[in-house]
Tab-separated table of C-alpha atoms in Angstrom:
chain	number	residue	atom	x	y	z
A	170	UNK	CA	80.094	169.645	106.272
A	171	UNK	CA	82.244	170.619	108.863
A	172	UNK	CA	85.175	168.328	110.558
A	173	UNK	CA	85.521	168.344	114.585
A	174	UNK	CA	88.753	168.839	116.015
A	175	UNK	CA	88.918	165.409	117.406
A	176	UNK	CA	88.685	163.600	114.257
A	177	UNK	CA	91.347	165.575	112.848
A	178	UNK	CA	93.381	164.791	115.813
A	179	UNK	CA	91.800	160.840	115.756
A	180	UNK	CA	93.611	160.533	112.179
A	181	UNK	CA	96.947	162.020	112.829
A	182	UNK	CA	97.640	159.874	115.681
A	183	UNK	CA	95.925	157.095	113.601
A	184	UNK	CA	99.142	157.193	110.833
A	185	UNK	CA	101.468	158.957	114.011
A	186	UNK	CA	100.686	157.214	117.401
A	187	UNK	CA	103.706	158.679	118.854
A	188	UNK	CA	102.321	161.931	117.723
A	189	UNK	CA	101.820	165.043	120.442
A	190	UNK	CA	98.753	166.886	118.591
A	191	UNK	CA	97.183	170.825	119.602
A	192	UNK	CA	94.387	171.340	117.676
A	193	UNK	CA	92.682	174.701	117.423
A	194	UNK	CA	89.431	176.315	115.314
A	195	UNK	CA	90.438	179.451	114.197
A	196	UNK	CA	87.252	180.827	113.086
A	197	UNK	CA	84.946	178.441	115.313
A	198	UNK	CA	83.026	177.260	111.913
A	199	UNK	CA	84.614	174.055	111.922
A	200	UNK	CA	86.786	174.462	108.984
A	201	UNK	CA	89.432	176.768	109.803
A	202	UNK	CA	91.728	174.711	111.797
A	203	UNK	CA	95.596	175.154	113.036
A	204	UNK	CA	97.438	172.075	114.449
A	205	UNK	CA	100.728	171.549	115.849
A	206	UNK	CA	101.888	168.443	115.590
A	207	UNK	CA	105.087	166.406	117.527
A	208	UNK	CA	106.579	163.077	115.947
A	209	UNK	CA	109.513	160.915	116.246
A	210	UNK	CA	108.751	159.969	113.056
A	211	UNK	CA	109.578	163.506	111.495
A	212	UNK	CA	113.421	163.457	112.321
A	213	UNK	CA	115.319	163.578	109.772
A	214	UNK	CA	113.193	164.722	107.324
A	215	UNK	CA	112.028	168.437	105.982
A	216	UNK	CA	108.946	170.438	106.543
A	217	UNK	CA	107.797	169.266	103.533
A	218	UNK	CA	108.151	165.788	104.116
A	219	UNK	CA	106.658	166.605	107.695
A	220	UNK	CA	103.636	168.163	106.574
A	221	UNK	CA	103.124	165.763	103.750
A	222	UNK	CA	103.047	162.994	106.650
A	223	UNK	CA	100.168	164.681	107.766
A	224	UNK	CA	98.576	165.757	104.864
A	225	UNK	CA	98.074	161.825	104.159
A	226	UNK	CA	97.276	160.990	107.088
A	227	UNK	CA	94.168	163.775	106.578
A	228	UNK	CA	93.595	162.318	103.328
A	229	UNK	CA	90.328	162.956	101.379
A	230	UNK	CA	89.328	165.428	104.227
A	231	UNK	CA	91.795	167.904	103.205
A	232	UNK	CA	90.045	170.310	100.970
A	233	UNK	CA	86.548	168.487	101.563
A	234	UNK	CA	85.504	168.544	105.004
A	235	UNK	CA	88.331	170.122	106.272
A	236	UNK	CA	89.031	173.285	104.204
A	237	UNK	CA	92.194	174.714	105.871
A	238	UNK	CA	94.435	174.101	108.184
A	239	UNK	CA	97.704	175.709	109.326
A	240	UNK	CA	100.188	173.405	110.319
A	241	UNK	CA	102.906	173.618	112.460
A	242	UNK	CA	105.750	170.223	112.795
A	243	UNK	CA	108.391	168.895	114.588
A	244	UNK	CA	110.482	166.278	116.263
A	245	UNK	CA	110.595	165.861	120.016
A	246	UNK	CA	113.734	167.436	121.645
A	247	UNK	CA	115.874	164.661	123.053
């Protein structure tokens, strides 16, 4: 079952609401997403630590419903 780009973006800014999230379907099937995603709450730390944020915030979907997704993270320039 496919995930709409929506929800994906309804969850990220459910565990980020400062969060600035482009969502886009790379293949149109509903499962091939890439997302760039702005947070306050990623200064300071590294991609890793960025992309794990989001990861959880994904949680069970990743790898279910939502079978890839290219990510792409950062803090707001001040």
């Amino acid at each position: 079952m496919a995930m709409d780009a929506a929800e994906i973006e309804r969850l990220i800014k459910a565990a980020l609401p400062d969060a600035q999230v482009t969502i886009e379907d790379l293949r149109g099937d509903g499962d091939h997403y890439a997302a760039h995603v702005v947070s306050g709450a990623f200064r300071g730390k590294s991609r890793v630590q960025q992309h794990q944020l989001v990861y959880q915030a994904l949680g069970v979907h990743m790898g279910g419903q939502l079978h890839a997704l290219a990510l792409q993270t950062s803090a707001p320039q001040d």
